[in-house]
Tab-separated table of C-alpha atoms and ligand atoms in Angstrom:
chain	number	residue	atom	x	y	z
A	24	MET	CA	-2.281	-17.476	-21.518
A	25	ARG	CA	-5.306	-16.417	-23.556
A	26	PRO	CA	-4.927	-13.867	-26.515
A	27	VAL	CA	-4.835	-10.295	-25.593
A	28	SER	CA	-5.243	-7.207	-27.923
A	29	TYR	CA	-2.790	-4.428	-27.126
A	30	ALA	CA	-3.105	-0.648	-27.713
A	31	ARG	CA	-1.318	2.599	-26.639
A	32	ALA	CA	-3.287	5.522	-25.508
A	33	THR	CA	-2.096	9.037	-26.207
A	34	ALA	CA	-4.576	11.198	-23.951
A	35	PRO	CA	-6.105	10.179	-20.495
A	36	ALA	CA	-9.724	10.648	-21.728
A	37	GLU	CA	-8.950	8.365	-24.758
A	38	ALA	CA	-7.607	5.593	-22.284
A	39	VAL	CA	-10.618	5.954	-20.081
A	40	ALA	CA	-13.007	5.683	-23.005
A	41	ALA	CA	-11.170	2.551	-24.403
A	42	VAL	CA	-11.193	0.501	-21.107
A	43	ALA	CA	-14.670	1.744	-20.071
A	44	ALA	CA	-16.088	0.445	-23.186
A	45	ASP	CA	-14.786	-2.890	-22.909
A	46	PRO	CA	-15.619	-5.092	-19.954
A	47	GLY	CA	-12.464	-7.240	-20.621
A	48	GLY	CA	-10.306	-4.149	-20.889
A	49	ALA	CA	-7.549	-3.126	-18.346
A	50	TYR	CA	-4.871	-0.626	-18.091
A	51	LEU	CA	-0.990	-1.576	-18.482
A	52	ALA	CA	1.323	0.559	-16.691
A	53	GLY	CA	4.880	-1.002	-15.889
A	54	GLY	CA	3.276	-4.331	-16.188
A	55	THR	CA	5.135	-5.784	-13.232
A	56	THR	CA	1.925	-7.082	-11.659
A	57	ALA	CA	-0.274	-7.396	-14.507
A	58	VAL	CA	1.730	-9.405	-16.991
A	59	ASP	CA	2.468	-12.169	-14.407
A	60	LEU	CA	-1.122	-12.454	-13.367
A	61	LEU	CA	-2.330	-12.655	-17.085
A	62	ARG	CA	0.289	-15.442	-17.715
A	63	GLN	CA	-0.929	-17.334	-14.750
A	64	ASN	CA	-4.572	-17.003	-15.891
A	65	VAL	CA	-5.439	-15.171	-12.820
A	66	LEU	CA	-6.284	-11.950	-14.605
A	67	ARG	CA	-8.331	-12.586	-17.598
A	68	HIS	CA	-8.438	-9.495	-19.657
A	69	ASP	CA	-8.645	-9.851	-23.303
A	70	ARG	CA	-7.627	-6.135	-24.117
A	71	LEU	CA	-4.729	-4.113	-22.588
A	72	VAL	CA	-4.516	-0.316	-23.038
A	73	ASP	CA	-0.956	0.786	-22.445
A	74	ILE	CA	-0.934	4.109	-20.626
A	75	GLY	CA	2.976	4.563	-20.495
A	76	ASP	CA	2.669	7.492	-22.984
A	77	LEU	CA	0.229	9.415	-20.804
A	78	PRO	CA	1.553	12.717	-19.412
A	79	LEU	CA	0.839	11.484	-15.887
A	80	ALA	CA	4.520	11.264	-14.509
A	81	GLY	CA	6.340	13.783	-12.471
A	82	ILE	CA	6.284	15.342	-9.180
A	83	GLU	CA	5.160	18.955	-8.243
A	84	GLU	CA	4.482	20.946	-5.290
A	85	THR	CA	1.019	21.686	-4.409
A	86	PRO	CA	-0.041	25.290	-3.571
A	87	ALA	CA	-0.664	24.106	0.115
A	88	GLY	CA	2.908	22.685	0.494
A	89	GLY	CA	2.245	19.076	-0.277
A	90	LEU	CA	3.308	17.064	-3.275
A	91	ARG	CA	1.271	15.727	-6.351
A	92	ILE	CA	2.897	12.621	-7.559
A	93	GLY	CA	1.809	11.656	-11.039
A	94	ALA	CA	0.449	8.180	-11.312
A	95	LEU	CA	3.018	7.027	-13.948
A	96	THR	CA	5.937	8.272	-11.968
A	97	ARG	CA	8.381	5.259	-11.589
A	98	MET	CA	8.858	3.985	-7.912
A	99	SER	CA	12.529	4.583	-8.538
A	100	ASP	CA	12.156	7.976	-9.675
A	101	ALA	CA	9.738	8.957	-6.756
A	102	ALA	CA	12.298	7.483	-4.231
A	103	ALA	CA	15.140	9.566	-5.513
A	104	HIS	CA	13.245	12.842	-5.872
A	105	PRO	CA	14.719	15.476	-3.549
A	106	LEU	CA	11.438	16.739	-2.284
A	107	VAL	CA	10.130	13.411	-1.337
A	108	ARG	CA	13.399	12.533	0.403
A	109	GLU	CA	13.389	15.991	2.143
A	110	ARG	CA	9.700	16.145	3.262
A	111	PHE	CA	8.558	12.500	3.330
A	112	PRO	CA	11.581	10.244	3.967
A	113	LEU	CA	9.274	7.370	5.017
A	114	ILE	CA	7.880	7.373	1.374
A	115	ALA	CA	11.324	7.201	-0.018
A	116	GLU	CA	12.252	4.370	2.478
A	117	ALA	CA	8.997	2.408	1.690
A	118	LEU	CA	9.768	2.619	-2.049
A	119	GLU	CA	13.332	1.520	-1.628
A	120	LEU	CA	12.468	-1.447	0.540
A	121	GLY	CA	10.051	-2.664	-2.011
A	122	ALA	CA	10.690	-5.154	-4.927
A	123	SER	CA	14.130	-4.820	-6.515
A	124	PRO	CA	15.934	-1.981	-8.464
A	125	GLN	CA	14.926	-3.437	-11.782
A	126	LEU	CA	11.276	-3.797	-10.811
A	127	ARG	CA	11.238	-0.218	-9.144
A	128	ALA	CA	12.684	1.178	-12.432
A	129	MET	CA	9.562	-0.149	-14.423
A	130	ALA	CA	6.853	-0.136	-11.684
A	131	THR	CA	4.637	2.973	-11.378
A	132	MET	CA	3.149	4.643	-8.281
A	133	GLY	CA	-0.493	4.134	-9.486
A	134	GLY	CA	0.182	0.442	-10.333
A	135	ASN	CA	1.701	-0.054	-6.949
A	136	LEU	CA	-1.624	0.843	-5.160
A	137	LEU	CA	-3.467	-1.540	-7.403
A	138	GLN	CA	-1.022	-4.482	-7.278
A	139	ARG	CA	-2.762	-7.813	-6.395
A	140	VAL	CA	-2.396	-9.847	-3.086
A	141	ARG	CA	0.523	-12.171	-2.795
A	142	CYS	CA	-1.612	-15.047	-1.259
A	143	ALA	CA	-0.382	-18.232	-3.195
A	144	TYR	CA	-4.034	-19.607	-3.432
A	145	TYR	CA	-5.069	-16.428	-5.235
A	146	ARG	CA	-2.157	-16.802	-7.500
A	147	ASP	CA	-2.835	-20.418	-8.249
A	148	ALA	CA	-5.664	-20.430	-10.713
A	149	VAL	CA	-7.164	-23.873	-9.646
A	150	SER	CA	-7.419	-23.331	-5.690
A	151	PRO	CA	-10.617	-22.038	-4.124
A	152	CYS	CA	-10.283	-18.308	-3.505
A	153	ASN	CA	-13.028	-15.952	-2.811
A	154	LYS	CA	-11.057	-12.827	-4.054
A	155	ARG	CA	-10.361	-14.396	-7.620
A	156	GLU	CA	-13.647	-16.284	-7.877
A	157	PRO	CA	-16.259	-14.958	-5.573
A	158	GLY	CA	-18.207	-17.667	-3.690
A	159	THR	CA	-15.601	-20.484	-4.081
A	160	GLY	CA	-14.186	-20.195	-0.494
A	161	CYS	CA	-10.862	-19.277	1.093
A	162	SER	CA	-8.225	-21.954	0.866
A	163	ALA	CA	-5.810	-19.879	3.166
A	164	LEU	CA	-8.162	-20.143	6.185
A	165	GLY	CA	-7.432	-23.762	6.623
A	166	GLY	CA	-4.180	-23.942	4.615
A	167	ILE	CA	-0.899	-22.239	4.814
A	168	ASN	CA	-1.481	-18.772	6.172
A	169	ARG	CA	1.900	-17.896	7.865
A	170	GLY	CA	2.091	-14.538	5.944
A	171	HIS	CA	-1.733	-13.792	6.140
A	172	ALA	CA	-3.209	-11.000	7.978
A	173	ILE	CA	-4.219	-10.623	11.866
A	174	LEU	CA	-6.140	-7.239	11.402
A	175	GLY	CA	-9.084	-6.335	9.128
A	176	THR	CA	-9.659	-10.077	8.292
A	177	SER	CA	-13.043	-11.619	7.573
A	178	GLU	CA	-14.382	-15.189	7.300
A	179	HIS	CA	-14.046	-14.739	3.442
A	180	CYS	CA	-10.428	-13.427	3.057
A	181	ILE	CA	-7.273	-12.953	5.327
A	182	ALA	CA	-4.726	-11.930	2.538
A	183	THR	CA	-2.450	-9.046	3.555
A	184	HIS	CA	-2.428	-5.888	1.447
A	185	PRO	CA	1.095	-6.125	-0.234
A	186	SER	CA	2.042	-2.414	-0.883
A	187	ASP	CA	4.695	-0.693	1.234
A	188	LEU	CA	4.071	2.585	-0.478
A	189	ALA	CA	0.332	2.493	0.633
A	190	VAL	CA	1.413	2.106	4.302
A	191	ALA	CA	3.483	5.143	4.099
A	192	LEU	CA	0.733	7.052	2.314
A	193	THR	CA	-1.857	5.878	4.929
A	194	ALA	CA	0.167	7.490	7.728
A	195	LEU	CA	0.334	10.635	5.710
A	196	ASP	CA	-3.452	10.914	4.775
A	197	ALA	CA	-2.860	10.940	1.296
A	198	ARG	CA	-5.329	11.240	-1.562
A	199	VAL	CA	-5.813	9.299	-4.686
A	200	HIS	CA	-6.996	11.492	-7.688
A	201	THR	CA	-8.802	9.605	-10.654
A	202	LEU	CA	-10.498	10.234	-13.994
A	203	ARG	CA	-13.536	8.436	-15.168
A	204	GLY	CA	-16.111	9.171	-17.963
A	205	ALA	CA	-18.189	11.473	-15.718
A	206	GLY	CA	-15.256	13.543	-14.699
A	207	GLU	CA	-12.328	13.775	-12.019
A	208	ARG	CA	-12.712	12.335	-8.400
A	209	SER	CA	-10.473	12.163	-5.345
A	210	PHE	CA	-10.353	9.491	-2.584
A	211	HIS	CA	-8.779	9.650	0.975
A	212	ILE	CA	-6.439	6.717	1.099
A	213	ASP	CA	-8.524	5.155	3.916
A	214	ASP	CA	-11.571	4.961	1.594
A	215	PHE	CA	-9.462	3.775	-1.462
A	216	LEU	CA	-8.149	0.232	-0.400
A	217	LEU	CA	-10.983	-1.567	0.987
A	218	PRO	CA	-11.134	-4.352	3.550
A	219	PRO	CA	-12.344	-7.815	2.423
A	220	GLY	CA	-15.738	-8.041	4.374
A	221	ASP	CA	-18.074	-10.121	2.409
A	222	THR	CA	-16.816	-8.949	-1.053
A	223	PRO	CA	-13.148	-9.652	-0.950
A	224	HIS	CA	-13.024	-9.264	-4.998
A	225	ILE	CA	-13.839	-5.649	-4.624
A	226	GLU	CA	-10.483	-4.079	-3.611
A	227	ASN	CA	-11.073	-0.376	-4.432
A	228	PRO	CA	-14.105	1.833	-5.159
A	229	LEU	CA	-12.929	2.482	-8.823
A	230	GLU	CA	-15.363	2.021	-11.690
A	231	HIS	CA	-14.453	-0.166	-14.493
A	232	GLY	CA	-12.128	2.122	-16.694
A	233	GLU	CA	-11.389	4.677	-13.924
A	234	LEU	CA	-7.906	5.850	-14.381
A	235	ILE	CA	-5.571	6.843	-11.252
A	236	THR	CA	-4.038	10.087	-12.428
A	237	ALA	CA	-2.088	11.185	-9.392
A	238	ILE	CA	-1.509	10.770	-5.518
A	239	GLU	CA	-1.465	13.784	-3.440
A	240	VAL	CA	0.357	13.945	-0.136
A	241	PRO	CA	-0.578	16.931	2.034
A	242	ASP	CA	1.828	19.075	3.806
A	243	THR	CA	2.885	17.267	7.014
A	244	PRO	CA	5.547	19.043	8.964
A	245	THR	CA	6.008	15.979	11.389
A	246	ALA	CA	6.955	13.662	8.360
A	247	ARG	CA	10.349	15.306	8.165
A	248	THR	CA	11.009	13.021	11.231
A	249	SER	CA	9.619	9.701	10.011
A	250	ARG	CA	10.740	6.288	9.254
A	251	TYR	CA	9.482	3.064	7.291
A	252	LEU	CA	10.685	-0.045	9.012
A	253	LYS	CA	10.112	-3.280	7.050
A	254	ILE	CA	10.690	-6.771	8.638
A	255	ARG	CA	10.723	-9.665	6.311
A	256	ASP	CA	12.094	-13.227	5.656
A	257	ARG	CA	15.115	-12.044	3.838
A	258	ALA	CA	16.976	-8.673	3.564
A	259	SER	CA	15.664	-7.735	0.149
A	260	TYR	CA	13.315	-8.606	-2.719
A	261	GLU	CA	10.533	-9.792	-0.279
A	262	PHE	CA	7.179	-8.642	1.035
A	263	ALA	CA	6.759	-7.471	4.593
A	264	LEU	CA	5.857	-9.639	7.477
A	265	THR	CA	5.372	-6.483	9.524
A	266	ALA	CA	6.044	-2.867	8.642
A	267	VAL	CA	5.572	0.317	10.426
A	268	ALA	CA	5.296	3.841	8.974
A	269	ALA	CA	5.793	6.418	11.697
A	270	THR	CA	6.242	10.180	12.224
A	271	LEU	CA	6.889	11.652	15.614
A	272	ARG	CA	7.192	15.075	16.986
A	273	LEU	CA	8.247	15.950	20.574
A	274	GLU	CA	7.826	19.017	22.677
A	275	ASN	CA	9.618	18.999	26.216
A	276	GLY	CA	9.807	15.161	26.232
A	277	ARG	CA	6.100	14.783	25.476
A	278	ILE	CA	4.508	13.688	22.150
A	279	SER	CA	2.999	16.472	20.238
A	280	GLY	CA	2.422	14.836	16.967
A	281	VAL	CA	2.336	11.266	15.909
A	282	ARG	CA	1.210	9.243	12.808
A	283	LEU	CA	1.376	5.334	12.801
A	284	ALA	CA	0.449	2.767	10.120
A	285	LEU	CA	1.025	-0.744	9.960
A	286	GLY	CA	1.656	-3.014	6.922
A	287	GLY	CA	2.282	-6.822	6.420
A	288	VAL	CA	-0.318	-7.625	9.226
A	289	ALA	CA	-3.653	-6.328	7.896
A	290	THR	CA	-5.839	-6.701	4.884
A	291	THR	CA	-5.371	-2.992	4.098
A	292	PRO	CA	-2.707	-0.628	5.279
A	293	TRP	CA	-3.628	-0.323	8.899
A	294	ARG	CA	-3.795	3.292	10.366
A	295	ALA	CA	-3.090	2.707	14.064
A	296	ARG	CA	-5.601	5.443	15.355
A	297	HIS	CA	-6.024	3.678	18.741
A	298	ALA	CA	-2.319	3.872	19.445
A	299	GLU	CA	-1.915	7.352	18.038
A	300	ARG	CA	-4.693	8.487	20.539
A	301	LEU	CA	-2.851	6.920	23.393
A	302	LEU	CA	0.476	8.336	22.550
A	303	LEU	CA	-0.601	11.909	21.776
A	304	GLY	CA	0.389	14.060	24.699
A	305	ALA	CA	1.984	11.290	26.622
A	306	ALA	CA	5.686	11.072	27.614
A	307	ALA	CA	8.065	9.573	24.940
A	308	GLU	CA	8.982	6.665	26.926
A	309	PRO	CA	9.583	2.901	25.826
A	310	GLY	CA	6.726	1.818	28.337
A	311	VAL	CA	4.201	4.166	26.709
A	312	PHE	CA	5.213	3.063	23.352
A	313	ASP	CA	4.775	-0.570	24.261
A	314	GLU	CA	1.385	0.044	25.879
A	315	ALA	CA	0.108	1.918	22.709
A	316	ALA	CA	1.325	-0.896	20.372
A	317	ARG	CA	-0.292	-3.609	22.596
A	318	ALA	CA	-3.593	-1.703	22.469
A	319	GLU	CA	-3.678	-1.363	18.754
A	320	LEU	CA	-2.901	-5.288	18.404
A	321	ALA	CA	-5.511	-6.351	21.184
A	322	GLU	CA	-8.073	-7.029	18.263
A	323	ALA	CA	-5.705	-9.147	16.337
A	324	ARG	CA	-7.193	-12.503	15.110
A	325	THR	CA	-4.514	-14.875	14.701
A	326	THR	CA	-4.035	-18.500	13.308
A	327	PRO	CA	-1.354	-20.943	14.833
A	328	MET	CA	0.951	-20.040	11.913
A	329	ASN	CA	0.605	-16.313	11.995
A	330	ALA	CA	0.229	-15.583	15.698
A	331	PHE	CA	3.940	-14.534	15.807
A	332	LYS	CA	3.050	-11.422	13.798
A	333	ALA	CA	1.189	-9.790	16.655
A	334	GLU	CA	4.472	-9.997	18.757
A	335	LEU	CA	6.573	-8.938	15.807
A	336	ALA	CA	4.404	-5.857	15.143
A	337	ARG	CA	4.529	-4.746	18.761
A	338	ARG	CA	8.253	-4.851	18.816
A	339	ALA	CA	8.457	-3.147	15.448
A	340	VAL	CA	6.251	-0.257	16.673
A	341	VAL	CA	8.321	0.245	19.788
A	342	ARG	CA	11.698	0.112	17.947
A	343	VAL	CA	10.517	2.688	15.316
A	344	LEU	CA	9.151	5.159	18.029
A	345	ARG	CA	12.252	4.565	20.040
A	346	THR	CA	14.419	5.439	17.063
A	347	LEU	CA	12.417	8.516	16.250
A	348	ALA	CA	12.292	9.896	19.752
A	349	ALA	CA	16.085	9.775	19.851
A	350	THR	CA	16.273	11.694	16.655
A	351	PRO	CA	17.244	15.381	17.311
A	352	GLU	CA	15.226	16.764	14.394
A	353	GLY	CA	11.992	15.484	16.005
A	354	GLN	CA	12.704	17.588	19.179
A	355	ALA	CA	11.064	20.900	19.643
B	417	FAD	C1	8.904	-10.202	-7.555
B	417	FAD	C2	8.215	-8.857	-7.027
B	417	FAD	C3	8.480	-8.362	-5.789
B	417	FAD	C4	7.781	-7.245	-5.469
B	417	FAD	N1	8.095	-6.698	-4.109
B	417	FAD	C5	7.250	-5.718	-3.680
B	417	FAD	C6	7.424	-5.278	-2.477
B	417	FAD	O1	8.308	-5.622	-1.502
B	417	FAD	N2	6.614	-4.069	-1.983
B	417	FAD	C7	5.799	-3.536	-2.939
B	417	FAD	O2	5.080	-2.620	-2.371
B	417	FAD	N3	5.568	-4.097	-4.089
B	417	FAD	C8	6.226	-5.095	-4.503
B	417	FAD	N4	6.015	-5.514	-5.771
B	417	FAD	C9	4.969	-5.035	-6.508
B	417	FAD	C10	5.275	-3.974	-7.430
B	417	FAD	O3	5.628	-2.611	-6.590
B	417	FAD	C11	4.161	-3.789	-8.323
B	417	FAD	O4	4.103	-4.856	-9.223
B	417	FAD	C12	4.165	-2.505	-9.070
B	417	FAD	O5	4.202	-1.389	-8.272
B	417	FAD	C13	3.186	-2.312	-10.018
B	417	FAD	O6	3.169	-1.125	-10.915
B	417	FAD	P1	2.996	-1.382	-12.473
B	417	FAD	O7	3.254	-0.042	-12.949
B	417	FAD	O8	4.044	-2.337	-12.938
B	417	FAD	O9	1.446	-1.818	-12.510
B	417	FAD	P2	0.905	-2.882	-13.665
B	417	FAD	O10	1.386	-4.114	-13.607
B	417	FAD	O11	1.125	-2.323	-14.912
B	417	FAD	O12	-0.501	-2.708	-13.180
B	417	FAD	C14	-0.990	-3.170	-11.919
B	417	FAD	C15	-2.543	-3.135	-11.822
B	417	FAD	O13	-2.872	-1.728	-11.816
B	417	FAD	C16	-3.850	-1.321	-12.742
B	417	FAD	N5	-3.265	0.134	-13.115
B	417	FAD	C17	-1.899	0.449	-13.293
B	417	FAD	N6	-1.762	1.841	-13.321
B	417	FAD	C18	-3.172	2.360	-13.311
B	417	FAD	C19	-3.700	3.601	-13.314
B	417	FAD	N7	-2.899	4.756	-13.481
B	417	FAD	N8	-5.120	3.780	-13.163
B	417	FAD	C20	-5.776	2.628	-12.946
B	417	FAD	N9	-5.314	1.311	-12.988
B	417	FAD	C21	-4.062	1.220	-13.078
B	417	FAD	C22	-3.553	-2.311	-13.938
B	417	FAD	O14	-4.643	-2.446	-14.646
B	417	FAD	C23	-3.277	-3.408	-13.068
B	417	FAD	O15	-4.535	-4.133	-12.613
B	417	FAD	C24	6.723	-6.639	-6.177
B	417	FAD	C25	6.683	-7.241	-7.487
B	417	FAD	C26	7.310	-8.365	-7.865
B	417	FAD	C27	6.924	-8.898	-9.193
B	418	SF4	S1	-6.861	-15.279	1.733
B	418	SF4	FE1	-8.075	-14.108	0.259
B	418	SF4	S2	-6.736	-14.106	-1.483
B	418	SF4	FE2	-6.002	-15.987	-0.285
B	418	SF4	S3	-7.294	-17.795	-0.667
B	418	SF4	FE3	-8.437	-16.652	0.830
B	418	SF4	S4	-9.824	-15.451	-0.349
B	418	SF4	FE4	-8.282	-15.882	-1.843
């Protein structure tokens, strides 16, 4: 590990100025991603600005009925918050199904969105990897890629986005608020986590030194009937092979509202808009759910090792929708 200087910021603008002024600078929040990758020589920062003292933790209601979740809110605190549990149960489920209790007590909501991929070649500092060292190639394409993506891939990178939280936020049209030297900005979650394309090393639109200050989840009445289903190789402390975040609302047996996002199968949290279009207005029946899931996954590009994910995701979508359709709170 290289020598790293360390400082604690006391105000957001001070933190932004400190990191923006130093090309080797980066933020340290809970440290659960950053410290491992610094030790492994994957991240090569030489200055860490600890943002743990900034007043960016806490959850408040917005005037429009949504929630504003501070970037430094711990995952465990967000999952336990009564307003999150009541209005957005899928967020609480996604958080509680991630990492371990110890990690969730350290890890922050902002850091969760910016965690790095779990591709073993990315984390092995000597393997070719376009995301870690642009232009070196993608070792996963011809290597071990059982856990890799089948949607949103490119010839340059097929790593899945690892965050469970981001999948729930994608189903809810959340926004990410930031601060940079030139002032505040806000991004729709779809524009915040970028597919690899030709530039897999660019994972988000943030400028160097831009700080996430909050996540805003708009009022979504259908989200009170929502689920996050995560399927993985072991029952805890493991990333998703497939995950589904869904909200469903029925009126007289027909679907009057639906949100669907997939995790574990795509290079970004995958909003299943094709499936949503097919479902809206249709009868809430297993055959309809199945048809919608198949349509969404029709564009999957698989390898011999990860082809099973398409079938797993199809079954997961059907299972979640069947569960929600049988929930009395979702019926009008
Ligand atoms: C063993 C293990 C298992 C895990 N399992 C899961 C899982 O199943 N599901 C899941 O979703 N996650 C999982 N995680 C990931 C974990 O949730 C993240 O490591 C954590 O959320 C990152 O938050 P942090 O505060 O520790 O970020 P840090 O490690 O401090 O930072 C992560 C990155 O974000 C940047 N950053 C942090 N905060 C900000 C900010 N406010 N503005 C701008 N940049 C910022 C940092 O500079 C750094 O690049 C796992 C992690 C581990 C180690
Ligand atoms: S899948 Fe992406 S992260 Fe993994 S080796 Fe290829 S380029 Fe690197």
